[in-house]
CSV table of C-alpha atoms and ligand atoms in Angstrom, one decimal:
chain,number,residue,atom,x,y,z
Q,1,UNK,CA,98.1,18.7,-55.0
Q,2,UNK,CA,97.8,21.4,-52.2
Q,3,UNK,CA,100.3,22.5,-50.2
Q,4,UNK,CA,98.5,21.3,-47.3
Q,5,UNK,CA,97.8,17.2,-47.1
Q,6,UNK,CA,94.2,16.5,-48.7
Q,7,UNK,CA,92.4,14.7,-45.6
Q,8,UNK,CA,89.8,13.2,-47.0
Q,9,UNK,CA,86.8,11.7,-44.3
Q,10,UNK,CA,85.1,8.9,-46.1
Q,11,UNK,CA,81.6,8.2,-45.0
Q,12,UNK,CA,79.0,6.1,-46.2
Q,13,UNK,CA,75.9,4.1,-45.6
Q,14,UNK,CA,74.6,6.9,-43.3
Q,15,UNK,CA,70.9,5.7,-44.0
Q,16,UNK,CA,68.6,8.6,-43.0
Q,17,UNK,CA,65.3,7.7,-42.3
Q,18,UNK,CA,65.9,4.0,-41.1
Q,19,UNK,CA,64.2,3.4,-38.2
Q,20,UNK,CA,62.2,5.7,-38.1
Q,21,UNK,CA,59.5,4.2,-36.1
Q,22,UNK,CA,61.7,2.0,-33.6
Q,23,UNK,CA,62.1,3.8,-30.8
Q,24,UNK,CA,65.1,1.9,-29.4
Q,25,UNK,CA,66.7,2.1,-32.4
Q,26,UNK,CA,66.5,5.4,-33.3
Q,27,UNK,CA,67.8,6.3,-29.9
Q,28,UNK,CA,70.8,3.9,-30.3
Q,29,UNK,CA,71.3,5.5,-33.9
Q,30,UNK,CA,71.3,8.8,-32.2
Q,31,UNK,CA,73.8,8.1,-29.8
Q,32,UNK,CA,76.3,6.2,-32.2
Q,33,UNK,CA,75.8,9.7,-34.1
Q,34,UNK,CA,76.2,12.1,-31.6
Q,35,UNK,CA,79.4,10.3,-30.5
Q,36,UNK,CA,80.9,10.2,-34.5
Q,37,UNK,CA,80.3,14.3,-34.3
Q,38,UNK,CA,82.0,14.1,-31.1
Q,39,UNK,CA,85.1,12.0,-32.2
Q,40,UNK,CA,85.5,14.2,-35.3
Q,41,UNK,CA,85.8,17.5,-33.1
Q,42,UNK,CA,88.5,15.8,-31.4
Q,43,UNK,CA,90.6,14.5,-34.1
Q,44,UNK,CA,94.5,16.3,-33.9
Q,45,UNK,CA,95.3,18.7,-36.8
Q,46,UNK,CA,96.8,16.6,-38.4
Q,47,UNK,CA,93.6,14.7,-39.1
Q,48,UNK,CA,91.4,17.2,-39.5
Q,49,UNK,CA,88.9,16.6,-42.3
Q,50,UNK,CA,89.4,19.1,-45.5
Q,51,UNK,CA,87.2,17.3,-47.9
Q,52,UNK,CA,84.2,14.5,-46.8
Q,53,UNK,CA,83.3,12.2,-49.1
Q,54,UNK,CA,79.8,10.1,-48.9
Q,55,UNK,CA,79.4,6.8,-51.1
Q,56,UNK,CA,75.8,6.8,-51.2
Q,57,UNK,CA,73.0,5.4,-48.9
Q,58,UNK,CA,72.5,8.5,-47.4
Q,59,UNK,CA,68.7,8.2,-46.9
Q,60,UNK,CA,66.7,4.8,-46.4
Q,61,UNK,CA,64.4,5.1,-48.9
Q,62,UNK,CA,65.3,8.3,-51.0
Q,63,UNK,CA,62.4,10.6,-49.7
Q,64,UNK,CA,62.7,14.4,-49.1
Q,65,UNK,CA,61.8,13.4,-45.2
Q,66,UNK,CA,65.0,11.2,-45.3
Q,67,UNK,CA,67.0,14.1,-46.8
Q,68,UNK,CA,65.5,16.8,-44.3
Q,69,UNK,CA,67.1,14.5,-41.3
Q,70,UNK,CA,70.5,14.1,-43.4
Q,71,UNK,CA,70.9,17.8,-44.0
Q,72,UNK,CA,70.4,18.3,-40.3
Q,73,UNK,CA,73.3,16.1,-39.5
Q,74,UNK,CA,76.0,17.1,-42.4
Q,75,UNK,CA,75.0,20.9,-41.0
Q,76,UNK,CA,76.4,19.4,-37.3
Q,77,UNK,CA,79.3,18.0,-39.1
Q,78,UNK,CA,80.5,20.4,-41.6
Q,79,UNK,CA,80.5,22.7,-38.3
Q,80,UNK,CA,82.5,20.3,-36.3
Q,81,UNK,CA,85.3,20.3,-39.3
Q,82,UNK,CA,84.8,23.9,-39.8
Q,83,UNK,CA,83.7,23.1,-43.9
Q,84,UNK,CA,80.6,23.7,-46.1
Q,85,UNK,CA,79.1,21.8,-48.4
Q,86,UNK,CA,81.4,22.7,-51.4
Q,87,UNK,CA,83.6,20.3,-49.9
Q,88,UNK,CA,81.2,17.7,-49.7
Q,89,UNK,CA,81.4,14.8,-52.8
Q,90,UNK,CA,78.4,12.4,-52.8
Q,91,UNK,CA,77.9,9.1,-54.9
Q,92,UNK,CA,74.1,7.4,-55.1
Q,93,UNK,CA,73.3,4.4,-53.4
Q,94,UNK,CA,70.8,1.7,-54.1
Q,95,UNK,CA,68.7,3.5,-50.9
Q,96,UNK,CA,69.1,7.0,-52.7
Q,97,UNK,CA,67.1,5.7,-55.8
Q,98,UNK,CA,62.9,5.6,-55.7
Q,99,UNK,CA,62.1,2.2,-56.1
Q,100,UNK,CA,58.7,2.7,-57.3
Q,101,UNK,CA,59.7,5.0,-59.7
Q,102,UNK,CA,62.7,2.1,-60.6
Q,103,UNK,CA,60.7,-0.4,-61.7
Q,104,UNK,CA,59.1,1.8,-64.3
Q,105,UNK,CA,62.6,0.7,-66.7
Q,106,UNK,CA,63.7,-3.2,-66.8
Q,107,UNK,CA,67.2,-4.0,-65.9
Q,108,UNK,CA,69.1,-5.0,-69.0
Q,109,UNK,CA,70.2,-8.1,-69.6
Q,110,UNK,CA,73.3,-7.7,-72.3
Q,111,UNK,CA,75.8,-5.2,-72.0
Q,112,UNK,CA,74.6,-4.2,-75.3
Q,113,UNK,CA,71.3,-3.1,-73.8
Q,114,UNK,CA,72.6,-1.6,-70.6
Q,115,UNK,CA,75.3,0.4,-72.7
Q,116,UNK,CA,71.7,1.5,-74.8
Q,117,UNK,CA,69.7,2.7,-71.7
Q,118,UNK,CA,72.6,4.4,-69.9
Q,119,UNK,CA,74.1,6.5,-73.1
Q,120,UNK,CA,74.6,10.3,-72.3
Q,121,UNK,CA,71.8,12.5,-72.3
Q,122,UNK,CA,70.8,10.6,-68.8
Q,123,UNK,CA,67.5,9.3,-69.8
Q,124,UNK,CA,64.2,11.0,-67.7
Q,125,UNK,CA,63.2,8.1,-66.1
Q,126,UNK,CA,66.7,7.9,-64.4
Q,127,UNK,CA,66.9,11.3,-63.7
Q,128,UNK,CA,63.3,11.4,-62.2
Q,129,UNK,CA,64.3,8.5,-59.7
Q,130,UNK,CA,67.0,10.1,-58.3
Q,131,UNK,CA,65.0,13.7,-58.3
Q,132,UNK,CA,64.7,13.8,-54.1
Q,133,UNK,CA,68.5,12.7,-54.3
Q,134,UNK,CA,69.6,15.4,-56.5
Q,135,UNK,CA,67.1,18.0,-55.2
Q,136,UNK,CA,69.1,17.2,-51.6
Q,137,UNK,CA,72.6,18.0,-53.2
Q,138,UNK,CA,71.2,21.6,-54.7
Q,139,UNK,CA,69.5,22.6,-52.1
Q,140,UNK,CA,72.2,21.8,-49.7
Q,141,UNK,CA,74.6,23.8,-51.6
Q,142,UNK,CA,76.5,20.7,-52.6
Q,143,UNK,CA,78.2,21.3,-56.0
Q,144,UNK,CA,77.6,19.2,-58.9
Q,145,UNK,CA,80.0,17.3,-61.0
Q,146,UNK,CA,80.5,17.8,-64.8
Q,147,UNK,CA,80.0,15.7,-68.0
Q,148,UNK,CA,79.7,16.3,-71.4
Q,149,UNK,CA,78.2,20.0,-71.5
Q,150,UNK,CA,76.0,19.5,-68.6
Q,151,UNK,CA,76.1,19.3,-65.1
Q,152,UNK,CA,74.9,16.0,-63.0
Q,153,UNK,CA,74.9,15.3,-59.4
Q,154,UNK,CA,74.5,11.1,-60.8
Q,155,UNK,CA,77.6,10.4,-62.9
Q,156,UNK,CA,80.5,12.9,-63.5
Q,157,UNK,CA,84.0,15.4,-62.6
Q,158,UNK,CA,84.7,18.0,-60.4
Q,159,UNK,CA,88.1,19.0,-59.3
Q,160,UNK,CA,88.5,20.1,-55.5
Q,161,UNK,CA,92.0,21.2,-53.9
Q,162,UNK,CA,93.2,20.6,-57.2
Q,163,UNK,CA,92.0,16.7,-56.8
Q,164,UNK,CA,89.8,15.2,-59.1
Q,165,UNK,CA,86.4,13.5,-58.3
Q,166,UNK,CA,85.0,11.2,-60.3
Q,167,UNK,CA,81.3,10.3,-59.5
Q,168,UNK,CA,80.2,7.0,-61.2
Q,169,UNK,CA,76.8,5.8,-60.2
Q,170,UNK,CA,76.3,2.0,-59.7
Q,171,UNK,CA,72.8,2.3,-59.1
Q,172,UNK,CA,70.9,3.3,-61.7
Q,173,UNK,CA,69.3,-1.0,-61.7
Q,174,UNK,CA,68.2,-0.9,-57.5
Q,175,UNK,CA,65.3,-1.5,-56.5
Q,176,UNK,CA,64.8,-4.5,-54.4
Q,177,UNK,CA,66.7,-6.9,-52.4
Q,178,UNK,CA,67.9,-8.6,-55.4
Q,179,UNK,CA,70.1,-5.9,-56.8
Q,180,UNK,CA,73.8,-7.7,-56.0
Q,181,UNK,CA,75.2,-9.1,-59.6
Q,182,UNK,CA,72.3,-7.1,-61.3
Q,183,UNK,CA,74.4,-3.7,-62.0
Q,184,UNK,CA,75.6,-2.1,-64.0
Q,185,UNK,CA,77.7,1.2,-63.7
Q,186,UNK,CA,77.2,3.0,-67.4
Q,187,UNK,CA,80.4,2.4,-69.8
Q,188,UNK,CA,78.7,5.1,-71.7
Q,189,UNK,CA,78.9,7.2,-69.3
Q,190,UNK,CA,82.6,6.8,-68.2
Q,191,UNK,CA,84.3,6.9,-72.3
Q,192,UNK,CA,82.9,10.3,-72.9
Q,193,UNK,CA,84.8,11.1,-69.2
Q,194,UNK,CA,87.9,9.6,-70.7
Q,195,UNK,CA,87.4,11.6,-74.0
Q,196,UNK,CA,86.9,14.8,-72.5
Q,197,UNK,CA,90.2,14.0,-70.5
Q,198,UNK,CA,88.2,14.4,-67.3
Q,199,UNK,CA,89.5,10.8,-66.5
Q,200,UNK,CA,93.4,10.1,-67.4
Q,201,UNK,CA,95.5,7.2,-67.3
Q,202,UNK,CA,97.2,7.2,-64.1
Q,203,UNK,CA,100.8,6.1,-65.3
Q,204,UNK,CA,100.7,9.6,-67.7
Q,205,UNK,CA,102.7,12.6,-65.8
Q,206,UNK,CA,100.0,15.0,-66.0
Q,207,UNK,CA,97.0,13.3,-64.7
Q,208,UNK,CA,96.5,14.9,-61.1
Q,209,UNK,CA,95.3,12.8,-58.2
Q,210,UNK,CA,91.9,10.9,-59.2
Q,211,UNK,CA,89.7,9.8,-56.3
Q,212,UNK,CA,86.5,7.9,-57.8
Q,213,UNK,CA,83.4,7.3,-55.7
Q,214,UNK,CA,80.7,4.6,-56.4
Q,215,UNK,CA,78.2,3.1,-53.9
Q,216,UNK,CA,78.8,-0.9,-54.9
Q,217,UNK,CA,82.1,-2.7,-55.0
Q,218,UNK,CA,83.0,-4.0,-58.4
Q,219,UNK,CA,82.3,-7.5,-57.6
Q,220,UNK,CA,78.4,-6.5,-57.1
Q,221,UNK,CA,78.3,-5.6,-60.2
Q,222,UNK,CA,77.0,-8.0,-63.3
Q,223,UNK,CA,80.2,-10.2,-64.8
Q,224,UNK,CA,80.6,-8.0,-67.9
Q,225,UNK,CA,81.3,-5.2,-66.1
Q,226,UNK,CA,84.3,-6.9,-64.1
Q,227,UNK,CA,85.4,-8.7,-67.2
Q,228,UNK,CA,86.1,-8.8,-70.7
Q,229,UNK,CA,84.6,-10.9,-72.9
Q,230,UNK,CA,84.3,-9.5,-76.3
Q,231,UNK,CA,85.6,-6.0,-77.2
Q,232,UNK,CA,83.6,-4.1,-74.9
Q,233,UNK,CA,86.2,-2.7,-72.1
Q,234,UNK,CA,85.2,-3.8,-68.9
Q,235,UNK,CA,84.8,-0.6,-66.3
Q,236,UNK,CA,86.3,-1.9,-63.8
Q,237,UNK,CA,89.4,-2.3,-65.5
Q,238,UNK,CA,88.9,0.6,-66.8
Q,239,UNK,CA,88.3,2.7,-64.3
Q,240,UNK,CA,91.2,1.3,-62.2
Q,241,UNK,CA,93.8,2.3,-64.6
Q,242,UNK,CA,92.2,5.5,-64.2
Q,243,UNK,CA,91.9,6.7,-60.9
Q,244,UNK,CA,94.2,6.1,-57.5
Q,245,UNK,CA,91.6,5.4,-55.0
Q,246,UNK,CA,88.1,4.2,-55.5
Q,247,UNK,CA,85.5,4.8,-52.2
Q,248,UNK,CA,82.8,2.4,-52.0
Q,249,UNK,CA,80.2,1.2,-49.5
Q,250,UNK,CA,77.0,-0.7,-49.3
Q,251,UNK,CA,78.1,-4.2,-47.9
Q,252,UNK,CA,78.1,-3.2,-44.2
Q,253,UNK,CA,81.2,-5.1,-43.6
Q,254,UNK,CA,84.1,-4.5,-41.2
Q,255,UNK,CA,86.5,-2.1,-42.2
Q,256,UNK,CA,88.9,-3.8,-44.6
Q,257,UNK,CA,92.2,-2.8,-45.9
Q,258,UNK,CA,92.5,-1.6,-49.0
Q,259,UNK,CA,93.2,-3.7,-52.1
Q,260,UNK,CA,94.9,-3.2,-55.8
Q,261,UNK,CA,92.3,-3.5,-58.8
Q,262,UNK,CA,93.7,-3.9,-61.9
Q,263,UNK,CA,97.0,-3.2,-60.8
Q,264,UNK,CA,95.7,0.4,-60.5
Q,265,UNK,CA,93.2,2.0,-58.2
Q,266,UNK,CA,93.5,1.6,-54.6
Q,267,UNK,CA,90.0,0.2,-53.4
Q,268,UNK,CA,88.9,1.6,-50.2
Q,269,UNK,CA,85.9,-0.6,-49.0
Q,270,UNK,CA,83.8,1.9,-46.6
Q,271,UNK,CA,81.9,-0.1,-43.7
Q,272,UNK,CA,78.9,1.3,-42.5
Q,273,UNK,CA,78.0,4.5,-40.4
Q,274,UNK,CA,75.2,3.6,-39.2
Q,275,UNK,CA,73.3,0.4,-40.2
Q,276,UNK,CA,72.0,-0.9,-36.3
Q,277,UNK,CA,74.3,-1.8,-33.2
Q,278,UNK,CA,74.8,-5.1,-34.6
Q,279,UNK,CA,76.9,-3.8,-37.9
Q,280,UNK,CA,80.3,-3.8,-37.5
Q,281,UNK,CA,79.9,0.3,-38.1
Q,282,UNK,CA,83.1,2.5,-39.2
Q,283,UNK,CA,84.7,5.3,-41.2
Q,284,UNK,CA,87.6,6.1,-42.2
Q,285,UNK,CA,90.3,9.3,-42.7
Q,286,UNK,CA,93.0,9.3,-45.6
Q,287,UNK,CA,95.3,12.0,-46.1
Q,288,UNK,CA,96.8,12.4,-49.5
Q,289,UNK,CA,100.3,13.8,-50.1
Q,290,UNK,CA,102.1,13.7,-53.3
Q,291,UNK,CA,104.2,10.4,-52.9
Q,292,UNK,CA,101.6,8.3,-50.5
Q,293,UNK,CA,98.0,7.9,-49.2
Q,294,UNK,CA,97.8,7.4,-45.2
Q,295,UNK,CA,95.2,6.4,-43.5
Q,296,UNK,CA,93.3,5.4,-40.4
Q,297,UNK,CA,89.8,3.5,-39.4
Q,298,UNK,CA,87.6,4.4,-36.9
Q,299,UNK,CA,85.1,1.6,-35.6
Q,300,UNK,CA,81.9,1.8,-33.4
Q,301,UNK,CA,81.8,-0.2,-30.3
Q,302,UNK,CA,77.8,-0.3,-29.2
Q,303,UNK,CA,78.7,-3.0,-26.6
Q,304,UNK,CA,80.6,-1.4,-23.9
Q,305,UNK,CA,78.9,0.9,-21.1
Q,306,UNK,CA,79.9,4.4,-22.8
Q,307,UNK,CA,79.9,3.1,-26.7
Q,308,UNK,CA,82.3,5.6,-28.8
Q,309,UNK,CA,84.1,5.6,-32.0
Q,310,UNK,CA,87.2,4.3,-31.5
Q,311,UNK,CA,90.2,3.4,-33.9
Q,312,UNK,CA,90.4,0.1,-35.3
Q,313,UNK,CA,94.4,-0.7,-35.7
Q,314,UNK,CA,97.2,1.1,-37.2
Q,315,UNK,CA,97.8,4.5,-39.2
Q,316,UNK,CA,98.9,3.0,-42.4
Q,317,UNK,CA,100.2,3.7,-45.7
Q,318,UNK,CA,100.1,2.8,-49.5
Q,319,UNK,CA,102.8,4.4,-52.1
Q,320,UNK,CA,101.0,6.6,-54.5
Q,321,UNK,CA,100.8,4.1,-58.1
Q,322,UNK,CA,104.5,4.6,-59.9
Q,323,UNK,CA,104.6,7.1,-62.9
Q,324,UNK,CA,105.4,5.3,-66.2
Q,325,UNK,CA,109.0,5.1,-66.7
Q,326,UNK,CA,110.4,7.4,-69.3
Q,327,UNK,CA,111.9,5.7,-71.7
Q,328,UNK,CA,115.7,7.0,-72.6
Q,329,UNK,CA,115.9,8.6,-75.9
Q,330,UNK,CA,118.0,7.3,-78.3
Q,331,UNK,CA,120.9,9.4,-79.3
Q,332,UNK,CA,121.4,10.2,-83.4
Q,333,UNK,CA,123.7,7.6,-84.9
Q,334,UNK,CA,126.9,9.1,-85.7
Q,335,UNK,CA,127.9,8.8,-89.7
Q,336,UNK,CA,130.7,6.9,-89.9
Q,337,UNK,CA,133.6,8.4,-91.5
Q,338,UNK,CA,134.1,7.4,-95.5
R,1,FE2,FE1,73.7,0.2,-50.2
């Protein structure tokens, strides 16, 4: 950990490009914008954003059009927190994928099969729906994440402020409105993290802070990745006993406190920013120190005559997860005199 408290500004569902057309909308969209820009200039010191992390859904359908109009905005923002975009971590989201170019590989319908189509190398037809999404993050100057020998913007680990990022992607299976229970995040893709020690069991002394982003909550994901049932590991288990917090989005919910997984991770359930007056819209700062993670919610309010972000209860905090107790060692037994 830093000297200085990580403060990390969790944004998600962002959703360049929707609207588009709807002129109301879009100027409603631009003001909620505006307004979050506004309210991040004017957060105390103490709040002040040192890392921003996005968990997917950046653009509305994945198009290099989308991307242009989110660029324009994270410029606006990384000004506001005085960043660039090497403190920026991203996660895919079932609107970063090309749906077209989705439907060209079947979802699979045994673990067996998914853990066959998402093995490292990514496959090309994975890596070619998520081309406009990853051609954003380098052009932007965003930096990629690491796995195996290579270097993926989709699925890997970067350290940052001497905090690890863990990218998974949960939405390699999107493409229509019937994605929910359909998913599945890559097992494949997560052991070879594990091997490579880029993803440690949080209990162990050494393993620094781990922050994991994903777009989908676990439970959107097909059973047999939230449970066991033969002797495949489940990833959500195992990702929970590695990593303190996991950022996720998609649902469009109210901000909700976080919950335990696995009686590991921290899950920090991101709400919307901006999916349409009617979405209970938010975001959400957490500063890191070495013993707890505190943090605070900010909700949009389109319904009153100057709508602003404003916060949604109390600063609060979790304990960082305890270190696993070292156990005393025992002392030689003394020979007993003859
Ligand atoms: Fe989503």
């Amino acid at each position: 950990m830093p000297a200085k408290p990580s403060i990390l500004l969790h944004l998600t569902d962002l959703h360049f490009g929707w609207n588009a057309t709807d002129l109301a909308a879009t100027t409603q969209r631009t003001l909620s914008l505006d307004s979050l820009l506004q309210t991040i200039k004017e957060l105390p010191a103490e709040w002040k954003p040192t890392i921003i992390c996005l968990s997917g859904d950046i653009a509305w359908v994945g198009s290099a059009a989308d991307y242009q109009l989110a660029k324009a905005w994270l410029d606006k923002l990384l000004a506001c927190c005085e960043l660039d975009y090497s403190q920026v971590l991203v996660a895919a989201g079932n609107h970063d994928i090309v749906r077209q170019e989705a439907t060209y590989f079947p979802r699979p319908s045994t673990s067996a099969e998914a853990d066959k189509a998402l093995r490292l190398p990514i496959g090309r037809a994975y890596q070619y729906a998520f081309e406009p999404f990853t051609k954003f993050c380098t052009d932007s100057g965003i930096l990629p994440m690491h796995i195996q020998e290579t270097t993926s913007y989709l699925v890997g680990e970067r350290i940052l402020d001497d905090i690890r990022f863990v990218t998974l992607n949960s939405s390699w299976y999107c493409r229509d409105n019937h994605d929910d229970h359909q998913l599945w995040l890559g097992l494949p893709q997560i052991q070879p993290l594990v091997v490579q020690g880029q993803l440690e069991d949080i209990e162990a002394a050494t393993t620094p802070l781990t922050v994991v982003l994903m777009h989908h909550p676990f439970d959107l994901l097909r059973p047999e990745e939230q449970r066991t049932y033969d002797k495949r590991p489940n990833p959500r288990d195992y990702v929970a006993k590695r990593s303190h917090l996991i950022l996720t989005g998609h649902t469009h919910a109210r901000m909700a406190r976080p919950d335990t997984v696995a009686a590991g991770a921290y899950h920090f359930p991101g709400a919307a920013a901006y999916a349409g007056s009617d979405h209970p819209n938010g975001f959400r700062l957490i500063r890191l120190t070495p013993e707890q993670f505190t943090y605070c919610a900010y909700e949009y309010d389109a319904g009153t005559d100057s709508p602003t972000w404003r916060p949604a209860g109390a600063v609060q905090s979790v304990p960082r997860q305890q270190l696993r107790p070292t156990l005393p060692v025992a002392e030689p037994e003394k020979k007993k005199p003859l």
